[in-house]
Amino acid sequence: MCSCASRRFIAPPSAMIRLALKSILCVRPGRTTSRPKRRRSLELLDRLNSASISLAPRICWRYFVDGVHISKHSLARHEAAPLLRERESYLAYLRQLGVGRRRLAVVSAMLLQVIRHLGLTEPNLVTCEQVTAAGTAWCYATEHRRPPMAGPHSRRTFEGTARQFLRFTGMLLKPPPATNQFSGFLKLYLDETGRERRLSLTTRDTARSRLRRFFEWLASRRASLEDVKMEDIDAYLDLKRQSCNSRTISSEAAMLQDFFRAANRHGWCSNNFHQRVIRPRLSRPRYVGNRLRWDDVRKLLASLKGNASCDLRARAMILLCALYGLRSSEVARLRLDSFDWEEGTFSLTRAKRGRGQCYPVLPELRDSVMEYLHRGRPQCDDRALFLSLAIPHRPVCPALVSYIVRSRISGLGLMASPAGAHALRHACATELLRTGSSLHEIADFLGHRNLRTVSCYVRHDEAALRRVSLFQMEVTVA
């Protein structure tokens, strides 16, 4: 029997009667119910709960498919539509992801409209333009619709469902990426940053998006990198100043400097633009008084005592950020296989430079992670440690980790700069310095290659600053 579901869900009559009887028994304030009526309701409710009454024969005209009651007419309509096997495979895939039955019913009904307006009778390749045209036609269709025109949100739902289904079945024809005369240089530059310099994935994605926008703007002005002039770079940065702040402009200029430095090194162009691009001068933020103290971290950990899934997940994340100084991307990439419970260790790959590192599992972290796995983590085939609580369950992203930490910090009325998971990383480094750990130990613990980088975590600690300055003086003299 087909595993598809109809748009309409009908509860069993016994459950409907129970709800009706409970509504009678739970009298609202200001309303009265007669004693005989309440007595008869209680007797009938007891008989239903004891299963002495069976109302199943009254629903013999309906089918029970995959836990959902659908009508015989709806079942026949789904079985008669084209691409039955593809639709069943897609719905089974959504069910494995944890999508609820109501959402499955909406998707299964929407797939019929997608196939109908795309004119699919057998698997064929479909372009994104055809999906957009079908969504517009469905939105303005007048048959079997009241009111006759759907809104913009309905059209986006139609197009999104169509693209996901076609992408799952391999029928969506992806448009070729936009290319220009600079696309080859961009690809070589990104390969170098990932293979040789081992920059993080977030840094490479940022460089790809920013340099792509620059080259799209430059493609209509110059034919090759040799023809690029300094006036072009100044004009592009002036254009960005109209809608971006000084920090974004500085980041854009740094990205252009790095690209043209690589271009000059590989001989792609002979202009030394990396020496001539001027980055805006930025005022350094005031770190004093805006950092989390270790007492604040203890107060934050003490406030995480809820038993809800979100509380258990947040406690495990905050412990990883506070006790080990992990970045948000490193927490998001942890997997179930990262923990070796027999050895009492867990391993990870650093976000920067891609170096592997192993840590001992402290008792607090062990108890928190085990409680999250047993009581808070959704049942899912994905091997990621932290999953989204909403259906479908997916691995969390670094932005969500920072948001969870930032919301818990602000919920206690604490002010931190920088906010998010990095605030706990700063607090961890500061506490390690206060307890007498050396700069070498802290750099290794936090995954830094340069010891001077540790100084950015301790600018508000005078004793630590004195230690860093003495170390830098020793390095200079040596």
PDB file of N, CA, C and O in Angstrom, residues 52-108:
ATOM      1  N   SER A  52     -13.439  -1.267  26.741  1.00  0.00           N
ATOM      2  CA  SER A  52     -14.630  -2.102  26.672  1.00  0.00           C
ATOM      3  C   SER A  52     -15.502  -1.747  25.485  1.00  0.00           C
ATOM      4  O   SER A  52     -16.410  -2.485  25.121  1.00  0.00           O
ATOM      5  N   ILE A  53     -15.243  -0.597  24.857  1.00  0.00           N
ATOM      6  CA  ILE A  53     -16.003  -0.167  23.683  1.00  0.00           C
ATOM      7  C   ILE A  53     -15.033  -0.011  22.519  1.00  0.00           C
ATOM      8  O   ILE A  53     -13.998   0.628  22.647  1.00  0.00           O
ATOM      9  N   SER A  54     -15.318  -0.592  21.410  1.00  0.00           N
ATOM     10  CA  SER A  54     -14.481  -0.495  20.224  1.00  0.00           C
ATOM     11  C   SER A  54     -15.283   0.168  19.119  1.00  0.00           C
ATOM     12  O   SER A  54     -16.348  -0.315  18.729  1.00  0.00           O
ATOM     13  N   LEU A  55     -14.792   1.288  18.627  1.00  0.00           N
ATOM     14  CA  LEU A  55     -15.474   2.020  17.556  1.00  0.00           C
ATOM     15  C   LEU A  55     -14.764   1.853  16.218  1.00  0.00           C
ATOM     16  O   LEU A  55     -15.006   2.598  15.290  1.00  0.00           O
ATOM     17  N   ALA A  56     -13.837   0.897  16.121  1.00  0.00           N
ATOM     18  CA  ALA A  56     -13.087   0.714  14.873  1.00  0.00           C
ATOM     19  C   ALA A  56     -13.969   0.363  13.683  1.00  0.00           C
ATOM     20  O   ALA A  56     -13.702   0.820  12.579  1.00  0.00           O
ATOM     21  N   PRO A  57     -15.029  -0.468  13.820  1.00  0.00           N
ATOM     22  CA  PRO A  57     -15.833  -0.785  12.637  1.00  0.00           C
ATOM     23  C   PRO A  57     -16.449   0.430  11.970  1.00  0.00           C
ATOM     24  O   PRO A  57     -16.800   0.373  10.799  1.00  0.00           O
ATOM     25  N   ARG A  58     -16.601   1.531  12.678  1.00  0.00           N
ATOM     26  CA  ARG A  58     -17.228   2.699  12.074  1.00  0.00           C
ATOM     27  C   ARG A  58     -16.293   3.442  11.123  1.00  0.00           C
ATOM     28  O   ARG A  58     -16.735   4.357  10.433  1.00  0.00           O
ATOM     29  N   ILE A  59     -15.002   3.101  11.131  1.00  0.00           N
ATOM     30  CA  ILE A  59     -14.078   3.777  10.224  1.00  0.00           C
ATOM     31  C   ILE A  59     -13.597   2.813   9.139  1.00  0.00           C
ATOM     32  O   ILE A  59     -12.497   2.937   8.630  1.00  0.00           O
ATOM     33  N   CYS A  60     -14.399   1.821   8.816  1.00  0.00           N
ATOM     34  CA  CYS A  60     -13.997   0.858   7.801  1.00  0.00           C
ATOM     35  C   CYS A  60     -13.920   1.490   6.414  1.00  0.00           C
ATOM     36  O   CYS A  60     -13.303   0.921   5.522  1.00  0.00           O
ATOM     37  N   TRP A  61     -14.510   2.655   6.219  1.00  0.00           N
ATOM     38  CA  TRP A  61     -14.467   3.286   4.917  1.00  0.00           C
ATOM     39  C   TRP A  61     -13.199   4.117   4.737  1.00  0.00           C
ATOM     40  O   TRP A  61     -13.020   4.766   3.730  1.00  0.00           O
ATOM     41  N   ARG A  62     -12.300   4.076   5.718  1.00  0.00           N
ATOM     42  CA  ARG A  62     -11.036   4.804   5.607  1.00  0.00           C
ATOM     43  C   ARG A  62      -9.870   3.832   5.709  1.00  0.00           C
ATOM     44  O   ARG A  62     -10.000   2.762   6.280  1.00  0.00           O
ATOM     45  N   TYR A  63      -8.755   4.241   5.156  1.00  0.00           N
ATOM     46  CA  TYR A  63      -7.548   3.425   5.167  1.00  0.00           C
ATOM     47  C   TYR A  63      -6.580   3.990   6.203  1.00  0.00           C
ATOM     48  O   TYR A  63      -6.539   5.196   6.455  1.00  0.00           O
ATOM     49  N   PHE A  64      -5.803   3.115   6.773  1.00  0.00           N
ATOM     50  CA  PHE A  64      -4.795   3.519   7.747  1.00  0.00           C
ATOM     51  C   PHE A  64      -3.429   3.259   7.123  1.00  0.00           C
ATOM     52  O   PHE A  64      -2.984   2.133   7.015  1.00  0.00           O
ATOM     53  N   VAL A  65      -2.762   4.343   6.664  1.00  0.00           N
ATOM     54  CA  VAL A  65      -1.515   4.240   5.916  1.00  0.00           C
ATOM     55  C   VAL A  65      -0.414   4.952   6.686  1.00  0.00           C
ATOM     56  O   VAL A  65      -0.507   6.153   6.934  1.00  0.00           O
ATOM     57  N   ASP A  66       0.608   4.189   7.092  1.00  0.00           N
ATOM     58  CA  ASP A  66       1.789   4.762   7.734  1.00  0.00           C
ATOM     59  C   ASP A  66       1.411   5.598   8.953  1.00  0.00           C
ATOM     60  O   ASP A  66       1.979   6.658   9.208  1.00  0.00           O
ATOM     61  N   GLY A  67       0.460   5.143   9.717  1.00  0.00           N
ATOM     62  CA  GLY A  67       0.080   5.838  10.934  1.00  0.00           C
ATOM     63  C   GLY A  67      -0.835   7.020  10.722  1.00  0.00           C
ATOM     64  O   GLY A  67      -1.106   7.761  11.659  1.00  0.00           O
ATOM     65  N   VAL A  68      -1.317   7.256   9.505  1.00  0.00           N
ATOM     66  CA  VAL A  68      -2.164   8.405   9.206  1.00  0.00           C
ATOM     67  C   VAL A  68      -3.439   7.919   8.549  1.00  0.00           C
ATOM     68  O   VAL A  68      -3.390   7.120   7.615  1.00  0.00           O
ATOM     69  N   HIS A  69      -4.584   8.392   9.026  1.00  0.00           N
ATOM     70  CA  HIS A  69      -5.872   8.034   8.434  1.00  0.00           C
ATOM     71  C   HIS A  69      -6.110   8.901   7.200  1.00  0.00           C
ATOM     72  O   HIS A  69      -6.155  10.126   7.281  1.00  0.00           O
ATOM     73  N   ILE A  70      -6.243   8.297   6.021  1.00  0.00           N
ATOM     74  CA  ILE A  70      -6.546   9.021   4.801  1.00  0.00           C
ATOM     75  C   ILE A  70      -7.727   8.333   4.132  1.00  0.00           C
ATOM     76  O   ILE A  70      -7.993   7.155   4.352  1.00  0.00           O
ATOM     77  N   SER A  71      -8.400   9.087   3.307  1.00  0.00           N
ATOM     78  CA  SER A  71      -9.588   8.557   2.654  1.00  0.00           C
ATOM     79  C   SER A  71      -9.198   7.679   1.471  1.00  0.00           C
ATOM     80  O   SER A  71      -8.082   7.743   0.947  1.00  0.00           O
ATOM     81  N   LYS A  72     -10.127   6.856   1.046  1.00  0.00           N
ATOM     82  CA  LYS A  72      -9.901   5.974  -0.090  1.00  0.00           C
ATOM     83  C   LYS A  72      -9.698   6.767  -1.370  1.00  0.00           C
ATOM     84  O   LYS A  72      -8.884   6.412  -2.225  1.00  0.00           O
ATOM     85  N   HIS A  73     -10.416   7.880  -1.506  1.00  0.00           N
ATOM     86  CA  HIS A  73     -10.269   8.724  -2.689  1.00  0.00           C
ATOM     87  C   HIS A  73      -8.870   9.338  -2.748  1.00  0.00           C
ATOM     88  O   HIS A  73      -8.241   9.390  -3.827  1.00  0.00           O
ATOM     89  N   SER A  74      -8.342   9.800  -1.622  1.00  0.00           N
ATOM     90  CA  SER A  74      -7.002  10.396  -1.610  1.00  0.00           C
ATOM     91  C   SER A  74      -5.951   9.361  -1.935  1.00  0.00           C
ATOM     92  O   SER A  74      -4.983   9.639  -2.652  1.00  0.00           O
ATOM     93  N   LEU A  75      -6.117   8.150  -1.412  1.00  0.00           N
ATOM     94  CA  LEU A  75      -5.159   7.087  -1.701  1.00  0.00           C
ATOM     95  C   LEU A  75      -5.147   6.759  -3.191  1.00  0.00           C
ATOM     96  O   LEU A  75      -4.076   6.603  -3.787  1.00  0.00           O
ATOM     97  N   ALA A  76      -6.289   6.682  -3.801  1.00  0.00           N
ATOM     98  CA  ALA A  76      -6.349   6.389  -5.234  1.00  0.00           C
ATOM     99  C   ALA A  76      -5.737   7.518  -6.051  1.00  0.00           C
ATOM    100  O   ALA A  76      -5.079   7.279  -7.072  1.00  0.00           O
ATOM    101  N   ARG A  77      -5.927   8.749  -5.614  1.00  0.00           N
ATOM    102  CA  ARG A  77      -5.361   9.889  -6.342  1.00  0.00           C
ATOM    103  C   ARG A  77      -3.825   9.874  -6.299  1.00  0.00           C
ATOM    104  O   ARG A  77      -3.167  10.166  -7.296  1.00  0.00           O
ATOM    105  N   HIS A  78      -3.257   9.519  -5.152  1.00  0.00           N
ATOM    106  CA  HIS A  78      -1.805   9.458  -5.048  1.00  0.00           C
ATOM    107  C   HIS A  78      -1.235   8.294  -5.843  1.00  0.00           C
ATOM    108  O   HIS A  78      -0.166   8.413  -6.442  1.00  0.00           O
ATOM    109  N   GLU A  79      -1.937   7.168  -5.869  1.00  0.00           N
ATOM    110  CA  GLU A  79      -1.427   6.008  -6.600  1.00  0.00           C
ATOM    111  C   GLU A  79      -1.541   6.191  -8.108  1.00  0.00           C
ATOM    112  O   GLU A  79      -0.745   5.638  -8.863  1.00  0.00           O
ATOM    113  N   ALA A  80      -2.509   6.979  -8.557  1.00  0.00           N
ATOM    114  CA  ALA A  80      -2.702   7.166  -9.993  1.00  0.00           C
ATOM    115  C   ALA A  80      -1.796   8.237 -10.577  1.00  0.00           C
ATOM    116  O   ALA A  80      -1.631   8.303 -11.801  1.00  0.00           O
ATOM    117  N   ALA A  81      -1.170   9.070  -9.754  1.00  0.00           N
ATOM    118  CA  ALA A  81      -0.325  10.147 -10.259  1.00  0.00           C
ATOM    119  C   ALA A  81       1.006   9.583 -10.759  1.00  0.00           C
ATOM    120  O   ALA A  81       1.452   8.521 -10.318  1.00  0.00           O
ATOM    121  N   PRO A  82       1.671  10.273 -11.687  1.00  0.00           N
ATOM    122  CA  PRO A  82       2.969   9.789 -12.204  1.00  0.00           C
ATOM    123  C   PRO A  82       4.056   9.854 -11.130  1.00  0.00           C
ATOM    124  O   PRO A  82       3.905  10.480 -10.078  1.00  0.00           O
ATOM    125  N   LEU A  83       5.172   9.187 -11.443  1.00  0.00           N
ATOM    126  CA  LEU A  83       6.361   9.178 -10.593  1.00  0.00           C
ATOM    127  C   LEU A  83       6.037   8.692  -9.180  1.00  0.00           C
ATOM    128  O   LEU A  83       6.452   9.288  -8.181  1.00  0.00           O
ATOM    129  N   LEU A  84       5.287   7.602  -9.089  1.00  0.00           N
ATOM    130  CA  LEU A  84       4.888   7.092  -7.776  1.00  0.00           C
ATOM    131  C   LEU A  84       6.098   6.614  -6.985  1.00  0.00           C
ATOM    132  O   LEU A  84       6.237   6.928  -5.798  1.00  0.00           O
ATOM    133  N   ARG A  85       6.980   5.871  -7.634  1.00  0.00           N
ATOM    134  CA  ARG A  85       8.122   5.330  -6.914  1.00  0.00           C
ATOM    135  C   ARG A  85       9.060   6.448  -6.441  1.00  0.00           C
ATOM    136  O   ARG A  85       9.587   6.394  -5.324  1.00  0.00           O
ATOM    137  N   GLU A  86       9.271   7.470  -7.269  1.00  0.00           N
ATOM    138  CA  GLU A  86      10.131   8.578  -6.864  1.00  0.00           C
ATOM    139  C   GLU A  86       9.526   9.343  -5.697  1.00  0.00           C
ATOM    140  O   GLU A  86      10.239   9.738  -4.757  1.00  0.00           O
ATOM    141  N   ARG A  87       8.202   9.557  -5.727  1.00  0.00           N
ATOM    142  CA  ARG A  87       7.564  10.287  -4.623  1.00  0.00           C
ATOM    143  C   ARG A  87       7.606   9.480  -3.330  1.00  0.00           C
ATOM    144  O   ARG A  87       7.822  10.032  -2.253  1.00  0.00           O
ATOM    145  N   GLU A  88       7.412   8.167  -3.425  1.00  0.00           N
ATOM    146  CA  GLU A  88       7.479   7.337  -2.220  1.00  0.00           C
ATOM    147  C   GLU A  88       8.894   7.318  -1.642  1.00  0.00           C
ATOM    148  O   GLU A  88       9.072   7.365  -0.415  1.00  0.00           O
ATOM    149  N   SER A  89       9.904   7.269  -2.497  1.00  0.00           N
ATOM    150  CA  SER A  89      11.285   7.281  -2.010  1.00  0.00           C
ATOM    151  C   SER A  89      11.609   8.601  -1.323  1.00  0.00           C
ATOM    152  O   SER A  89      12.269   8.624  -0.271  1.00  0.00           O
ATOM    153  N   TYR A  90      11.138   9.698  -1.882  1.00  0.00           N
ATOM    154  CA  TYR A  90      11.401  11.012  -1.282  1.00  0.00           C
ATOM    155  C   TYR A  90      10.692  11.156   0.053  1.00  0.00           C
ATOM    156  O   TYR A  90      11.277  11.666   1.024  1.00  0.00           O
ATOM    157  N   LEU A  91       9.447  10.702   0.153  1.00  0.00           N
ATOM    158  CA  LEU A  91       8.717  10.791   1.417  1.00  0.00           C
ATOM    159  C   LEU A  91       9.339   9.868   2.470  1.00  0.00           C
ATOM    160  O   LEU A  91       9.374  10.214   3.656  1.00  0.00           O
ATOM    161  N   ALA A  92       9.826   8.702   2.040  1.00  0.00           N
ATOM    162  CA  ALA A  92      10.505   7.817   2.987  1.00  0.00           C
ATOM    163  C   ALA A  92      11.791   8.459   3.493  1.00  0.00           C
ATOM    164  O   ALA A  92      12.156   8.319   4.679  1.00  0.00           O
ATOM    165  N   TYR A  93      12.486   9.175   2.623  1.00  0.00           N
ATOM    166  CA  TYR A  93      13.697   9.894   3.041  1.00  0.00           C
ATOM    167  C   TYR A  93      13.368  10.982   4.061  1.00  0.00           C
ATOM    168  O   TYR A  93      14.070  11.145   5.067  1.00  0.00           O
ATOM    169  N   LEU A  94      12.293  11.731   3.827  1.00  0.00           N
ATOM    170  CA  LEU A  94      11.887  12.756   4.788  1.00  0.00           C
ATOM    171  C   LEU A  94      11.487  12.137   6.118  1.00  0.00           C
ATOM    172  O   LEU A  94      11.762  12.695   7.186  1.00  0.00           O
ATOM    173  N   ARG A  95      10.849  10.990   6.065  1.00  0.00           N
ATOM    174  CA  ARG A  95      10.448  10.318   7.306  1.00  0.00           C
ATOM    175  C   ARG A  95      11.669   9.867   8.110  1.00  0.00           C
ATOM    176  O   ARG A  95      11.676   9.934   9.342  1.00  0.00           O
ATOM    177  N   GLN A  96      12.725   9.432   7.415  1.00  0.00           N
ATOM    178  CA  GLN A  96      13.946   9.051   8.115  1.00  0.00           C
ATOM    179  C   GLN A  96      14.618  10.249   8.768  1.00  0.00           C
ATOM    180  O   GLN A  96      15.281  10.104   9.800  1.00  0.00           O
ATOM    181  N   LEU A  97      14.468  11.429   8.178  1.00  0.00           N
ATOM    182  CA  LEU A  97      15.026  12.632   8.779  1.00  0.00           C
ATOM    183  C   LEU A  97      14.256  13.089   9.993  1.00  0.00           C
ATOM    184  O   LEU A  97      14.716  13.982  10.712  1.00  0.00           O
ATOM    185  N   GLY A  98      13.082  12.499  10.241  1.00  0.00           N
ATOM    186  CA  GLY A  98      12.282  12.879  11.394  1.00  0.00           C
ATOM    187  C   GLY A  98      11.171  13.858  11.103  1.00  0.00           C
ATOM    188  O   GLY A  98      10.620  14.455  12.038  1.00  0.00           O
ATOM    189  N   VAL A  99      10.833  14.069   9.831  1.00  0.00           N
ATOM    190  CA  VAL A  99       9.749  14.982   9.486  1.00  0.00           C
ATOM    191  C   VAL A  99       8.433  14.413   9.991  1.00  0.00           C
ATOM    192  O   VAL A  99       8.165  13.208   9.876  1.00  0.00           O
ATOM    193  N   GLY A 100       7.604  15.268  10.575  1.00  0.00           N
ATOM    194  CA  GLY A 100       6.334  14.824  11.138  1.00  0.00           C
ATOM    195  C   GLY A 100       5.318  14.441  10.089  1.00  0.00           C
ATOM    196  O   GLY A 100       5.462  14.726   8.886  1.00  0.00           O
ATOM    197  N   ARG A 101       4.252  13.813  10.544  1.00  0.00           N
ATOM    198  CA  ARG A 101       3.229  13.310   9.616  1.00  0.00           C
ATOM    199  C   ARG A 101       2.449  14.430   8.952  1.00  0.00           C
ATOM    200  O   ARG A 101       2.076  14.331   7.787  1.00  0.00           O
ATOM    201  N   ARG A 102       2.221  15.490   9.676  1.00  0.00           N
ATOM    202  CA  ARG A 102       1.489  16.606   9.067  1.00  0.00           C
ATOM    203  C   ARG A 102       2.310  17.234   7.935  1.00  0.00           C
ATOM    204  O   ARG A 102       1.771  17.578   6.881  1.00  0.00           O
ATOM    205  N   ARG A 103       3.592  17.385   8.175  1.00  0.00           N
ATOM    206  CA  ARG A 103       4.436  17.943   7.123  1.00  0.00           C
ATOM    207  C   ARG A 103       4.523  16.989   5.936  1.00  0.00           C
ATOM    208  O   ARG A 103       4.546  17.419   4.770  1.00  0.00           O
ATOM    209  N   LEU A 104       4.580  15.685   6.196  1.00  0.00           N
ATOM    210  CA  LEU A 104       4.581  14.719   5.103  1.00  0.00           C
ATOM    211  C   LEU A 104       3.311  14.811   4.273  1.00  0.00           C
ATOM    212  O   LEU A 104       3.340  14.664   3.047  1.00  0.00           O
ATOM    213  N   ALA A 105       2.182  15.033   4.940  1.00  0.00           N
ATOM    214  CA  ALA A 105       0.929  15.159   4.205  1.00  0.00           C
ATOM    215  C   ALA A 105       0.936  16.381   3.291  1.00  0.00           C
ATOM    216  O   ALA A 105       0.500  16.332   2.143  1.00  0.00           O
ATOM    217  N   VAL A 106       1.481  17.501   3.800  1.00  0.00           N
ATOM    218  CA  VAL A 106       1.553  18.712   2.981  1.00  0.00           C
ATOM    219  C   VAL A 106       2.489  18.504   1.794  1.00  0.00           C
ATOM    220  O   VAL A 106       2.188  18.891   0.662  1.00  0.00           O
ATOM    221  N   VAL A 107       3.634  17.867   2.029  1.00  0.00           N
ATOM    222  CA  VAL A 107       4.597  17.652   0.955  1.00  0.00           C
ATOM    223  C   VAL A 107       4.033  16.702  -0.091  1.00  0.00           C
ATOM    224  O   VAL A 107       4.182  16.924  -1.305  1.00  0.00           O
ATOM    225  N   SER A 108       3.382  15.620   0.354  1.00  0.00           N
ATOM    226  CA  SER A 108       2.832  14.661  -0.608  1.00  0.00           C
ATOM    227  C   SER A 108       1.752  15.289  -1.476  1.00  0.00           C
ATOM    228  O   SER A 108       1.674  15.017  -2.681  1.00  0.00           O
TER     229      SER A 108
END
